[in-house]
Amino acid sequence: MNYTKGGLDTTRQRTGSGKAGCLGVTVDVVIFTLRDAKLQVLLVCRRRGPEMDTWAIPGGEIEADEALRDAALRTLEAQTGLADVYLEQLYTFGDPDRDPGRRVIAVSYFAVVPASGVVPRADDDRDHVRWWPIDSLPALAFDHADILHYALQRLRYKLEYTAIGFELLPEEFTLTELQTAYEIVLGEELDKRNFRRKILGAGVLEPSGGFRTGEGRPARLYRYRDDAVAEVKARRLFP
Amino acid sequence: MNYTKGGLDTTRQRTGSGKAGCLGVTVDVVIFTLRDAKLQVLLVCRRRGPEMDTWAIPGGEIEADEALRDAALRTLEAQTGLADVYLEQLYTFGDPDRDPGRRVIAVSYFAVVPASGVVPRADDDRDHVRWWPIDSLPALAFDHADILHYALQRLRYKLEYTAIGFELLPEEFTLTELQTAYEIVLGEELDKRNFRRKILGAGVLEPSGGFRTGEGRPARLYRYRDDAVAEVKARRLFP
DNA sequence: ACAAAAGTGTTGAGAGTACACCCATGC
DNA sequence: GCATGGGTGTACTCTCAACACTTTTGT
């Protein structure tokens, strides 16, 4: 008894462009995708201002009349051009001493975008934007390494008991592609027959009718059923 | 594909005491306890200012040099006198049109305090403070009903796969008391033998050596083991 | 001795896990 | 016809869920 849990509690600021004494709120979006058989995140490198030449999670200040989620969607669209993807609020980082300048609260989100060729684009061409594999990240600005770590933990966790894995794939996919996606994110191999039995038994997929041809026997294509109830109660530990 | 999940996204402001044009950040704490065999939450009723005579979740503005979690702890201590309890960040509500006045972002937390006689106290004696059973709540200010609903959902959810249930009880408790606590929060009856086997099998309890005497046979007292690994992986749904 | 609450085992069903071979196509 | 990846079933183990009686104390 009398211990406390509940995760992280640190924050850092990025831009520091406002008036001193007035609180700022930024929205930072950790964007995940699958590329080259690796889980990757989108990072930006500022070419000007403070924290120059350090990689950071994309984001920015919320606008006066903008909902938090809308600010996250705006950031996402600016960097990837994508609008209709999985987006979830992650955690709010608010440590006062994250930056010597003005205090900024960072509301973080995480997004999962399909693998099929998303070309990142800088919203300012003095900036760099690129995908980074999560197993070889650069040094990150402020507390962004904490945010990214927390996002990754949440992604892996949710992958196991929600249908978030489908977000990593294009609309139609083969079961082997799906299995590979799971294996990459979870970092472990899965048994083909058990995987198929379980995923088909969950009743969240339907055959699209098409086939993907390639080297060997053509593979049946599936799509995720929008009407599926995707978040199912996991086994209880207590009690 | 191409749908979005991720919960709530609304916000309201409570006090509105700052300068116009400058963003405010409040921390609101949903405090749960067990009283009279019911799950209850602490609410305050402001006797002055806007939203007068409407019940609200306790909270307040963060101070200039204060971490979010510290602001939540300060609120908690002000209302209950308790310091060392379970506290976890819940969600950040930031809708711009939550209040006609100045815009305020609300970072919400939830706390779980032990049943043993916590007497709430107003930090300003023009305010009222009291416990409300969650099955008979009053009308709530702003979007506080949403926040409370979300907190309750998270509490029930976490109860099933973490050791949060112990936070509702005093340091020493009998297995029957523990089972009753679970039954109240989950809203369902549990089998005594299965409950005991599972909870003892999890290895998170140790006998304190004492007994509680009463009507019938004395009951062995247990305590939660601080060193126990409490959050265990639940069964995967996918895949 | 009786009322009241504590404590204790077994069995059947369902889910998870491990494991190896045949099938359809392109070249 | 052979190389390549797609697709399929079964046996064992473990966990969950249902279910009723004995034990210890106070009065």
Short mmCIF file of C-alpha atoms (C1' of nucleotides) in Angstrom, two decimals:
data_model
loop_
_atom_site.label_atom_id
_atom_site.label_comp_id
_atom_site.label_asym_id
_atom_site.label_seq_id
_atom_site.Cartn_x
_atom_site.Cartn_y
_atom_site.Cartn_z
CA MET A 1 0.00 0.00 0.00
CA ASN A 2 0.92 3.63 -0.23
CA TYR A 3 3.00 3.54 -3.34
CA THR A 4 2.20 5.37 -6.50
CA LYS A 5 2.09 4.18 -10.03
CA GLY A 6 0.90 5.79 -13.19
CA GLY A 7 3.72 6.31 -15.62
CA LEU A 8 5.77 9.18 -16.78
CA ASP A 9 5.65 12.76 -15.71
CA THR A 10 8.15 14.83 -17.58
CA THR A 11 7.77 17.47 -20.22
CA ARG A 12 9.85 19.59 -22.51
CA GLN A 13 9.11 22.46 -24.78
CA ARG A 14 10.10 22.79 -28.39
CA THR A 15 9.69 26.18 -29.94
CA GLY A 16 9.48 28.82 -27.23
CA SER A 17 8.10 31.51 -29.48
CA GLY A 18 5.40 33.03 -27.25
CA LYS A 19 5.39 35.78 -24.71
CA ALA A 20 7.10 35.06 -21.44
CA GLY A 21 4.83 34.32 -18.48
CA CYS A 22 2.10 32.90 -20.67
CA LEU A 23 1.63 29.16 -20.82
CA GLY A 24 2.00 27.38 -24.14
CA VAL A 25 0.40 24.13 -25.22
CA THR A 26 1.85 22.03 -28.01
CA VAL A 27 0.56 18.86 -29.61
CA ASP A 28 3.21 16.32 -30.56
CA VAL A 29 2.39 13.33 -32.74
CA VAL A 30 4.41 10.14 -32.79
CA ILE A 31 3.73 8.67 -36.23
CA PHE A 32 4.43 4.98 -36.72
CA THR A 33 4.59 3.01 -39.91
CA LEU A 34 6.09 -0.15 -41.31
CA ARG A 35 8.85 0.31 -43.88
CA ASP A 36 11.51 -2.06 -45.12
CA ALA A 37 10.34 -4.73 -42.70
CA LYS A 38 10.91 -2.40 -39.76
CA LEU A 39 8.79 -0.34 -37.47
CA GLN A 40 9.66 3.29 -38.14
CA VAL A 41 8.75 6.72 -36.78
CA LEU A 42 8.62 10.08 -38.49
CA LEU A 43 10.97 12.73 -37.12
CA VAL A 44 11.73 16.29 -38.14
CA CYS A 45 15.00 18.16 -37.92
CA ARG A 46 14.76 21.88 -37.45
CA ARG A 47 17.17 23.93 -39.45
CA ARG A 48 16.67 27.14 -37.54
CA GLY A 49 15.88 28.47 -34.10
CA PRO A 50 16.76 26.78 -30.83
CA GLU A 51 17.39 23.05 -30.89
CA MET A 52 18.72 23.45 -34.42
CA ASP A 53 19.89 20.26 -36.08
CA THR A 54 18.34 18.05 -33.47
CA TRP A 55 15.67 15.57 -34.43
CA ALA A 56 12.27 15.91 -32.85
CA ILE A 57 8.75 14.51 -32.87
CA PRO A 58 6.58 16.56 -35.24
CA GLY A 59 4.09 18.90 -33.64
CA GLY A 60 3.34 22.48 -32.88
CA GLU A 61 1.38 24.95 -30.83
CA ILE A 62 -2.38 24.64 -30.75
CA GLU A 63 -4.23 27.47 -32.34
CA ALA A 64 -6.62 29.65 -30.41
CA ASP A 65 -9.80 27.99 -31.55
CA GLU A 66 -8.59 24.51 -32.34
CA ALA A 67 -9.39 21.25 -30.55
CA LEU A 68 -6.41 19.19 -29.41
CA ARG A 69 -7.25 16.36 -31.74
CA ASP A 70 -7.60 18.76 -34.66
CA ALA A 71 -4.15 20.14 -33.95
CA ALA A 72 -2.81 16.58 -34.02
CA LEU A 73 -4.61 15.90 -37.30
CA ARG A 74 -3.22 19.12 -38.76
CA THR A 75 0.33 18.11 -37.82
CA LEU A 76 -0.20 14.65 -39.25
CA GLU A 77 -1.56 15.97 -42.51
CA ALA A 78 1.21 18.52 -42.84
CA GLN A 79 3.90 15.86 -42.52
CA THR A 80 2.38 12.91 -44.33
CA GLY A 81 -0.54 14.18 -46.38
CA LEU A 82 -2.70 11.55 -44.70
CA ALA A 83 -5.97 12.38 -43.02
CA ASP A 84 -7.90 9.25 -42.26
CA VAL A 85 -5.64 7.22 -40.00
CA TYR A 86 -5.59 5.88 -36.48
CA LEU A 87 -4.89 8.65 -33.97
CA GLU A 88 -5.07 8.40 -30.22
CA GLN A 89 -4.16 10.69 -27.35
CA LEU A 90 -1.19 9.34 -25.48
CA TYR A 91 -0.12 11.37 -22.46
CA THR A 92 0.39 14.94 -21.40
CA PHE A 93 3.89 15.95 -20.42
CA GLY A 94 4.06 19.04 -18.25
CA ASP A 95 7.22 19.29 -16.23
CA PRO A 96 7.97 22.96 -15.55
CA ASP A 97 11.73 22.71 -16.01
CA ARG A 98 11.73 21.11 -19.41
CA ASP A 99 13.12 24.22 -21.01
CA PRO A 100 14.86 27.36 -19.77
CA GLY A 101 12.44 29.52 -21.78
CA ARG A 102 8.72 29.74 -21.43
CA ARG A 103 6.78 26.87 -19.96
CA VAL A 104 5.00 24.59 -22.41
CA ILE A 105 2.65 21.67 -21.82
CA ALA A 106 2.95 18.96 -24.45
CA VAL A 107 -0.14 16.89 -25.22
CA SER A 108 1.16 13.88 -27.11
CA TYR A 109 -0.69 11.71 -29.60
CA PHE A 110 0.31 8.66 -31.50
CA ALA A 111 -0.68 7.79 -35.03
CA VAL A 112 -0.40 4.61 -37.05
CA VAL A 113 -0.26 4.94 -40.82
CA PRO A 114 -0.29 2.23 -43.49
CA ALA A 115 2.96 1.04 -44.93
CA SER A 116 2.17 1.78 -48.56
CA GLY A 117 4.56 4.51 -49.62
CA VAL A 118 3.95 7.48 -47.42
CA VAL A 119 6.40 10.15 -48.48
CA PRO A 120 7.00 12.60 -45.69
CA ARG A 121 7.15 16.25 -46.57
CA ALA A 122 8.44 19.15 -44.57
CA ASP A 123 5.95 21.92 -44.00
CA ASP A 124 8.88 24.30 -44.21
CA ASP A 125 11.57 23.34 -46.68
CA ARG A 126 14.30 24.54 -44.42
CA ASP A 127 13.41 21.51 -42.26
CA HIS A 128 14.26 17.90 -42.86
CA VAL A 129 11.76 15.13 -42.40
CA ARG A 130 12.39 11.40 -42.56
CA TRP A 131 11.46 8.00 -41.25
CA TRP A 132 13.69 6.43 -38.63
CA PRO A 133 13.66 2.74 -37.68
CA ILE A 134 12.89 2.50 -34.00
CA ASP A 135 15.95 0.35 -33.41
CA SER A 136 18.34 3.03 -34.66
CA LEU A 137 17.07 6.42 -33.62
CA PRO A 138 19.08 9.63 -33.54
CA ALA A 139 19.45 11.75 -30.41
CA LEU A 140 16.18 13.52 -29.76
CA ALA A 141 15.37 17.03 -28.57
CA PHE A 142 14.11 17.68 -25.03
CA ASP A 143 12.13 14.79 -23.53
CA HIS A 144 11.09 13.45 -26.90
CA ALA A 145 12.90 10.19 -26.28
CA ASP A 146 10.59 9.64 -23.29
CA ILE A 147 7.53 10.42 -25.35
CA LEU A 148 8.62 8.08 -28.11
CA HIS A 149 9.39 5.31 -25.68
CA TYR A 150 6.00 5.68 -24.08
CA ALA A 151 4.28 5.67 -27.48
CA LEU A 152 6.09 2.52 -28.50
CA GLN A 153 5.11 0.77 -25.31
CA ARG A 154 1.49 1.73 -25.85
CA LEU A 155 1.56 0.61 -29.49
CA ARG A 156 2.89 -2.83 -28.58
CA TYR A 157 0.44 -3.12 -25.76
CA LYS A 158 -2.58 -2.15 -27.83
CA LEU A 159 -1.52 -4.40 -30.66
CA GLU A 160 -2.22 -7.36 -28.47
CA TYR A 161 -5.77 -6.70 -27.51
CA THR A 162 -7.17 -4.29 -30.07
CA ALA A 163 -7.38 -4.28 -33.84
CA ILE A 164 -4.71 -1.60 -34.22
CA GLY A 165 -2.45 -3.92 -36.22
CA PHE A 166 -4.61 -3.53 -39.30
CA GLU A 167 -3.77 0.18 -39.39
CA LEU A 168 -0.26 -0.68 -40.44
CA LEU A 169 -1.42 -2.29 -43.67
CA PRO A 170 -3.16 -1.05 -46.78
CA GLU A 171 -6.85 -1.73 -47.16
CA GLU A 172 -6.32 -5.16 -48.64
CA PHE A 173 -3.65 -7.52 -47.43
CA THR A 174 -2.75 -11.18 -47.26
CA LEU A 175 -2.63 -13.14 -44.03
CA THR A 176 1.10 -13.56 -44.39
CA GLU A 177 1.54 -9.80 -44.70
CA LEU A 178 -0.56 -9.33 -41.58
CA GLN A 179 1.41 -11.93 -39.69
CA THR A 180 4.68 -10.32 -40.73
CA ALA A 181 3.45 -6.94 -39.49
CA TYR A 182 2.63 -8.44 -36.11
CA GLU A 183 5.96 -10.16 -35.92
CA ILE A 184 7.86 -6.97 -36.67
CA VAL A 185 6.05 -4.89 -34.08
CA LEU A 186 6.03 -7.53 -31.39
CA GLY A 187 9.58 -8.56 -32.16
CA GLU A 188 8.83 -12.28 -32.03
CA GLU A 189 7.90 -15.02 -34.43
CA LEU A 190 4.41 -16.41 -34.55
CA ASP A 191 3.12 -19.80 -35.62
CA LYS A 192 1.40 -19.61 -39.00
CA ARG A 193 -1.42 -22.02 -38.30
CA ASN A 194 -2.21 -20.64 -34.88
CA PHE A 195 -2.08 -17.10 -36.19
CA ARG A 196 -4.54 -17.86 -38.95
CA ARG A 197 -6.92 -19.77 -36.74
CA LYS A 198 -6.98 -17.01 -34.17
CA ILE A 199 -7.26 -14.05 -36.50
CA LEU A 200 -9.94 -15.69 -38.62
CA GLY A 201 -11.73 -16.96 -35.54
CA ALA A 202 -11.93 -13.40 -34.20
CA GLY A 203 -14.24 -12.63 -37.09
CA VAL A 204 -12.78 -9.22 -37.89
CA LEU A 205 -11.61 -10.03 -41.40
CA GLU A 206 -13.46 -10.72 -44.60
CA PRO A 207 -12.02 -11.95 -47.91
CA SER A 208 -12.03 -9.17 -50.49
CA GLY A 209 -12.39 -11.74 -53.23
CA GLY A 210 -9.09 -10.81 -54.83
CA PHE A 211 -5.77 -12.62 -54.85
CA ARG A 212 -2.22 -11.41 -54.78
CA THR A 213 -0.04 -13.21 -57.29
CA GLY A 214 3.70 -13.46 -56.92
CA GLU A 215 6.37 -16.07 -56.64
CA GLY A 216 4.36 -19.02 -55.46
CA ARG A 217 0.73 -19.86 -55.01
CA PRO A 218 -1.52 -16.74 -55.12
CA ALA A 219 -2.60 -15.49 -51.71
CA ARG A 220 -6.15 -14.61 -50.81
CA LEU A 221 -6.66 -10.93 -49.97
CA TYR A 222 -8.57 -9.86 -46.88
CA ARG A 223 -9.84 -6.59 -45.57
CA TYR A 224 -10.72 -5.45 -42.07
CA ARG A 225 -14.43 -5.39 -41.36
CA ASP A 226 -15.45 -1.91 -40.23
CA ASP A 227 -18.41 -3.33 -38.39
CA ALA A 228 -16.30 -5.70 -36.34
CA VAL A 229 -16.21 -5.27 -32.61
CA ALA A 230 -12.51 -5.03 -32.24
CA GLU A 231 -11.70 -4.47 -28.62
CA VAL A 232 -12.51 -7.59 -26.71
CA LYS A 233 -12.14 -8.14 -23.02
CA ALA A 234 -8.89 -9.80 -22.16
CA ARG A 235 -8.54 -12.41 -19.48
CA ARG A 236 -8.64 -10.97 -16.02
CA LEU A 237 -5.70 -11.17 -13.75
CA PHE A 238 -7.54 -9.86 -10.73
CA PRO A 239 -9.59 -11.89 -10.08
CA MET B 1 -9.58 0.65 -42.45
CA ASN B 2 -9.67 4.40 -42.34
CA TYR B 3 -11.71 4.90 -39.23
CA THR B 4 -10.47 6.55 -36.11
CA LYS B 5 -10.68 5.47 -32.56
CA GLY B 6 -9.15 6.87 -29.43
CA GLY B 7 -11.80 8.05 -27.04
CA LEU B 8 -13.03 11.37 -25.90
CA ASP B 9 -12.09 14.79 -27.03
CA THR B 10 -14.03 17.44 -25.21
CA THR B 11 -13.04 19.94 -22.61
CA ARG B 12 -14.52 22.56 -20.37
CA GLN B 13 -13.12 25.19 -18.14
CA ARG B 14 -14.01 25.82 -14.57
CA THR B 15 -12.76 29.03 -13.06
CA GLY B 16 -11.90 31.50 -15.78
CA SER B 17 -9.93 33.86 -13.61
CA GLY B 18 -6.99 34.64 -15.90
CA LYS B 19 -6.35 37.28 -18.51
CA ALA B 20 -8.22 36.92 -21.77
CA GLY B 21 -6.23 35.59 -24.71
CA CYS B 22 -3.91 33.59 -22.51
CA LEU B 23 -4.35 29.85 -22.29
CA GLY B 24 -5.13 28.25 -18.94
CA VAL B 25 -4.34 24.74 -17.80
CA THR B 26 -6.23 23.10 -14.97
CA VAL B 27 -5.72 19.76 -13.31
CA ASP B 28 -8.89 17.91 -12.30
CA VAL B 29 -8.79 14.87 -10.06
CA VAL B 30 -11.49 12.24 -9.94
CA ILE B 31 -11.17 10.71 -6.47
CA PHE B 32 -12.70 7.30 -5.89
CA THR B 33 -13.29 5.48 -2.65
CA LEU B 34 -15.49 2.78 -1.17
CA ARG B 35 -18.07 3.92 1.38
CA ASP B 36 -21.21 2.25 2.67
CA ALA B 37 -20.70 -0.64 0.30
CA LYS B 38 -20.71 1.68 -2.68
CA LEU B 39 -18.17 3.15 -5.02
CA GLN B 40 -18.17 6.90 -4.44
CA VAL B 41 -16.50 9.99 -5.88
CA LEU B 42 -15.58 13.27 -4.25
CA LEU B 43 -17.24 16.36 -5.68
CA VAL B 44 -17.14 20.03 -4.73
CA CYS B 45 -19.89 22.60 -4.99
CA ARG B 46 -18.76 26.15 -5.54
CA ARG B 47 -20.63 28.76 -3.59
CA ARG B 48 -19.42 31.70 -5.57
CA GLY B 49 -18.34 32.76 -9.02
CA PRO B 50 -19.57 31.24 -12.27
CA GLU B 51 -21.09 27.76 -12.14
CA MET B 52 -22.26 28.52 -8.63
CA ASP B 53 -24.15 25.74 -6.88
CA THR B 54 -23.17 23.18 -9.45
CA TRP B 55 -21.16 20.14 -8.42
CA ALA B 56 -17.77 19.67 -10.02
CA ILE B 57 -14.69 17.48 -9.96
CA PRO B 58 -12.09 19.02 -7.62
CA GLY B 59 -9.14 20.68 -9.28
CA GLY B 60 -7.58 24.00 -10.11
CA GLU B 61 -5.09 25.88 -12.19
CA ILE B 62 -1.52 24.71 -12.27
CA GLU B 63 0.96 27.06 -10.73
CA ALA B 64 3.80 28.57 -12.71
CA ASP B 65 6.48 26.26 -11.52
CA GLU B 66 4.51 23.16 -10.67
CA ALA B 67 4.52 19.78 -12.39
CA LEU B 68 1.13 18.46 -13.50
CA ARG B 69 1.30 15.55 -11.11
CA ASP B 70 2.21 17.87 -8.24
CA ALA B 71 -0.83 20.00 -8.98
CA ALA B 72 -2.96 16.86 -8.84
CA LEU B 73 -1.36 15.84 -5.55
CA ARG B 74 -1.96 19.32 -4.15
CA THR B 75 -5.64 19.16 -5.08
CA LEU B 76 -5.93 15.70 -3.58
CA GLU B 77 -4.29 16.71 -0.34
CA ALA B 78 -6.39 19.85 -0.08
CA GLN B 79 -9.63 17.89 -0.35
CA THR B 80 -8.83 14.71 1.54
CA GLY B 81 -5.69 15.31 3.58
CA LEU B 82 -4.22 12.22 1.94
CA ALA B 83 -0.85 12.23 0.25
CA ASP B 84 0.28 8.72 -0.44
CA VAL B 85 -2.36 7.22 -2.66
CA TYR B 86 -2.74 5.84 -6.13
CA LEU B 87 -2.79 8.64 -8.71
CA GLU B 88 -2.70 8.29 -12.46
CA GLN B 89 -3.06 10.67 -15.37
CA LEU B 90 -6.28 10.01 -17.23
CA TYR B 91 -6.82 12.16 -20.29
CA THR B 92 -6.50 15.74 -21.44
CA PHE B 93 -9.67 17.54 -22.44
CA GLY B 94 -9.11 20.54 -24.66
CA ASP B 95 -12.15 21.48 -26.69
CA PRO B 96 -12.01 25.20 -27.45
CA ASP B 97 -15.71 25.84 -26.98
CA ARG B 98 -16.07 24.33 -23.55
CA ASP B 99 -16.64 27.72 -22.00
CA PRO B 100 -17.63 31.15 -23.30
CA GLY B 101 -14.78 32.73 -21.34
CA ARG B 102 -11.11 32.08 -21.70
CA ARG B 103 -9.90 28.81 -23.13
CA VAL B 104 -8.69 26.22 -20.64
CA ILE B 105 -7.10 22.82 -21.16
CA ALA B 106 -8.02 20.30 -18.46
CA VAL B 107 -5.51 17.58 -17.65
CA SER B 108 -7.47 14.99 -15.69
CA TYR B 109 -6.18 12.51 -13.15
CA PHE B 110 -7.85 9.80 -11.19
CA ALA B 111 -7.07 8.79 -7.65
CA VAL B 112 -8.09 5.81 -5.54
CA VAL B 113 -8.14 6.25 -1.79
CA PRO B 114 -8.74 3.67 0.94
CA ALA B 115 -12.17 3.29 2.41
CA SER B 116 -11.21 3.90 6.03
CA GLY B 117 -12.88 7.14 7.03
CA VAL B 118 -11.60 9.84 4.74
CA VAL B 119 -13.38 13.02 5.75
CA PRO B 120 -13.38 15.50 2.90
CA ARG B 121 -12.66 19.09 3.70
CA ALA B 122 -13.24 22.17 1.63
CA ASP B 123 -10.17 24.28 1.05
CA ASP B 124 -12.47 27.29 1.20
CA ASP B 125 -15.29 27.02 3.67
CA ARG B 126 -17.68 28.79 1.38
CA ASP B 127 -17.53 25.59 -0.70
CA HIS B 128 -19.23 22.29 -0.05
CA VAL B 129 -17.44 18.99 -0.45
CA ARG B 130 -18.94 15.52 -0.19
CA TRP B 131 -18.81 11.97 -1.43
CA TRP B 132 -21.38 10.90 -4.02
CA PRO B 133 -22.21 7.30 -4.90
CA ILE B 134 -21.53 6.79 -8.57
CA ASP B 135 -25.00 5.39 -9.11
CA SER B 136 -26.70 8.60 -7.93
CA LEU B 137 -24.67 11.57 -9.05
CA PRO B 138 -25.87 15.17 -9.20
CA ALA B 139 -25.74 17.25 -12.38
CA LEU B 140 -22.14 18.20 -13.06
CA ALA B 141 -20.55 21.39 -14.32
CA PHE B 142 -19.18 21.66 -17.86
CA ASP B 143 -17.93 18.37 -19.30
CA HIS B 144 -17.23 16.89 -15.91
CA ALA B 145 -19.76 14.13 -16.47
CA ASP B 146 -17.66 12.98 -19.43
CA ILE B 147 -14.48 13.08 -17.38
CA LEU B 148 -16.06 11.11 -14.58
CA HIS B 149 -17.49 8.55 -16.95
CA TYR B 150 -14.11 8.09 -18.54
CA ALA B 151 -12.42 7.74 -15.15
CA LEU B 152 -14.91 5.12 -14.05
CA GLN B 153 -14.39 3.14 -17.20
CA ARG B 154 -10.64 3.22 -16.68
CA LEU B 155 -10.95 2.22 -13.03
CA ARG B 156 -13.06 -0.82 -13.87
CA TYR B 157 -10.76 -1.72 -16.67
CA LYS B 158 -7.59 -1.44 -14.62
CA LEU B 159 -9.12 -3.33 -11.75
CA GLU B 160 -9.14 -6.42 -13.89
CA TYR B 161 -5.53 -6.58 -14.86
CA THR B 162 -3.60 -4.52 -12.34
CA ALA B 163 -3.37 -4.50 -8.56
CA ILE B 164 -5.36 -1.27 -8.24
CA GLY B 165 -8.08 -2.95 -6.19
CA PHE B 166 -5.89 -3.02 -3.11
CA GLU B 167 -5.84 0.78 -3.09
CA LEU B 168 -9.45 0.77 -2.03
CA LEU B 169 -8.70 -1.02 1.23
CA PRO B 170 -6.71 -0.16 4.34
CA GLU B 171 -3.28 -1.64 4.72
CA GLU B 172 -4.56 -4.86 6.27
CA PHE B 173 -7.70 -6.57 5.07
CA THR B 174 -9.42 -9.94 4.98
CA LEU B 175 -9.99 -11.85 1.79
CA THR B 176 -13.72 -11.40 2.16
CA GLU B 177 -13.29 -7.64 2.40
CA LEU B 178 -11.16 -7.69 -0.72
CA GLN B 179 -13.68 -9.80 -2.57
CA THR B 180 -16.49 -7.46 -1.55
CA ALA B 181 -14.51 -4.48 -2.84
CA TYR B 182 -14.08 -6.17 -6.20
CA GLU B 183 -17.74 -7.09 -6.35
CA ILE B 184 -18.80 -3.53 -5.66
CA VAL B 185 -16.59 -1.97 -8.29
CA LEU B 186 -17.21 -4.58 -10.95
CA GLY B 187 -20.90 -4.74 -10.15
CA GLU B 188 -21.03 -8.52 -10.20
CA GLU B 189 -20.76 -11.39 -7.75
CA LEU B 190 -17.66 -13.54 -7.63
CA ASP B 191 -17.19 -17.12 -6.52
CA LYS B 192 -15.43 -17.28 -3.16
CA ARG B 193 -13.24 -20.29 -3.87
CA ASN B 194 -12.20 -19.16 -7.30
CA PHE B 195 -11.51 -15.67 -6.01
CA ARG B 196 -9.25 -16.94 -3.25
CA ARG B 197 -7.40 -19.36 -5.44
CA LYS B 198 -6.73 -16.72 -8.06
CA ILE B 199 -5.77 -13.89 -5.76
CA LEU B 200 -3.51 -16.07 -3.62
CA GLY B 201 -2.07 -17.74 -6.68
CA ALA B 202 -1.06 -14.36 -8.07
CA GLY B 203 1.39 -14.11 -5.19
CA VAL B 204 0.75 -10.45 -4.45
CA LEU B 205 -0.57 -10.92 -0.92
CA GLU B 206 1.09 -11.96 2.31
CA PRO B 207 -0.56 -12.79 5.62
CA SER B 208 0.09 -10.03 8.16
CA GLY B 209 -0.13 -12.59 10.97
CA GLY B 210 -3.14 -10.91 12.53
CA PHE B 211 -6.78 -11.90 12.57
CA ARG B 212 -9.98 -9.92 12.47
CA THR B 213 -12.51 -11.15 15.00
CA GLY B 214 -16.20 -10.55 14.67
CA GLU B 215 -19.42 -12.49 14.42
CA GLY B 216 -18.12 -15.83 13.28
CA ARG B 217 -14.77 -17.46 12.82
CA PRO B 218 -11.88 -14.95 12.87
CA ALA B 219 -10.52 -14.04 9.45
CA ARG B 220 -6.87 -13.99 8.56
CA LEU B 221 -5.54 -10.55 7.68
CA TYR B 222 -3.45 -9.99 4.57
CA ARG B 223 -1.46 -7.11 3.19
CA TYR B 224 -0.37 -6.23 -0.31
CA ARG B 225 3.26 -7.05 -1.01
CA ASP B 226 5.05 -3.93 -2.21
CA ASP B 227 7.60 -6.03 -4.02
CA ALA B 228 4.99 -7.87 -6.03
CA VAL B 229 4.99 -7.49 -9.78
CA ALA B 230 1.44 -6.40 -10.16
CA GLU B 231 0.76 -5.74 -13.77
CA VAL B 232 0.81 -8.99 -15.63
CA LYS B 233 0.32 -9.53 -19.31
CA ALA B 234 -3.20 -10.43 -20.15
CA ARG B 235 -4.12 -12.97 -22.76
CA ARG B 236 -3.77 -11.67 -26.25
CA LEU B 237 -6.71 -11.24 -28.48
CA PHE B 238 -4.64 -10.45 -31.56
CA PRO B 239 -3.21 -12.83 -32.40
"C1'" DA C 1 -25.57 -26.30 20.71
"C1'" DC C 2 -26.32 -22.99 17.39
"C1'" DA C 3 -25.53 -19.00 14.56
"C1'" DA C 4 -22.29 -16.73 11.60
"C1'" DA C 5 -18.58 -16.14 8.78
"C1'" DA C 6 -14.01 -18.42 7.27
"C1'" DG C 7 -11.90 -21.63 4.81
"C1'" DT C 8 -11.09 -25.55 1.53
"C1'" DG C 9 -10.96 -29.41 -3.79
"C1'" DT C 10 -12.61 -31.49 -7.73
"C1'" DT C 11 -14.34 -31.87 -12.27
"C1'" DG C 12 -15.58 -30.65 -17.02
"C1'" DA C 13 -15.06 -27.37 -20.87
"C1'" DG C 14 -12.65 -24.25 -23.70
"C1'" DA C 15 -8.43 -21.97 -25.29
"C1'" DG C 16 -3.55 -21.99 -26.12
"C1'" DT C 17 0.47 -24.15 -27.94
"C1'" DA C 18 3.35 -27.12 -30.50
"C1'" DC C 19 4.06 -29.35 -34.61
"C1'" DA C 20 4.59 -31.20 -40.51
"C1'" DC C 21 2.71 -31.80 -44.77
"C1'" DC C 22 0.00 -30.94 -49.26
"C1'" DC C 23 -1.50 -27.21 -52.75
"C1'" DA C 24 -1.45 -23.82 -56.49
"C1'" DT C 25 1.07 -21.08 -59.38
"C1'" DG C 26 5.32 -19.08 -62.30
"C1'" DC C 27 9.34 -20.13 -64.54
"C1'" DG D 1 9.16 -30.50 -62.84
"C1'" DC D 2 10.75 -27.72 -59.50
"C1'" DA D 3 11.02 -23.75 -56.67
"C1'" DT D 4 8.23 -20.64 -54.00
"C1'" DG D 5 5.08 -19.20 -50.87
"C1'" DG D 6 -0.09 -20.41 -49.48
"C1'" DG D 7 -2.89 -23.05 -46.96
"C1'" DT D 8 -4.58 -26.73 -43.65
"C1'" DG D 9 -5.65 -30.36 -38.63
"C1'" DT D 10 -4.66 -32.77 -34.40
"C1'" DA D 11 -3.10 -33.90 -29.65
"C1'" DC D 12 -1.67 -32.20 -25.27
"C1'" DT D 13 -1.75 -28.85 -21.57
"C1'" DC D 14 -3.37 -25.32 -18.91
"C1'" DT D 15 -6.66 -22.06 -17.21
"C1'" DC D 16 -11.44 -20.97 -16.20
"C1'" DA D 17 -15.90 -21.80 -14.16
"C1'" DA D 18 -19.22 -24.26 -11.59
"C1'" DC D 19 -20.31 -26.22 -7.43
"C1'" DA D 20 -21.15 -27.67 -1.25
"C1'" DC D 21 -19.41 -28.88 2.89
"C1'" DT D 22 -16.32 -28.47 7.17
"C1'" DT D 23 -14.05 -25.40 10.64
"C1'" DT D 24 -13.65 -21.97 14.09
"C1'" DT D 25 -15.25 -18.72 16.94
"C1'" DG D 26 -18.93 -15.94 20.04
"C1'" DT D 27 -23.15 -16.20 22.44
#
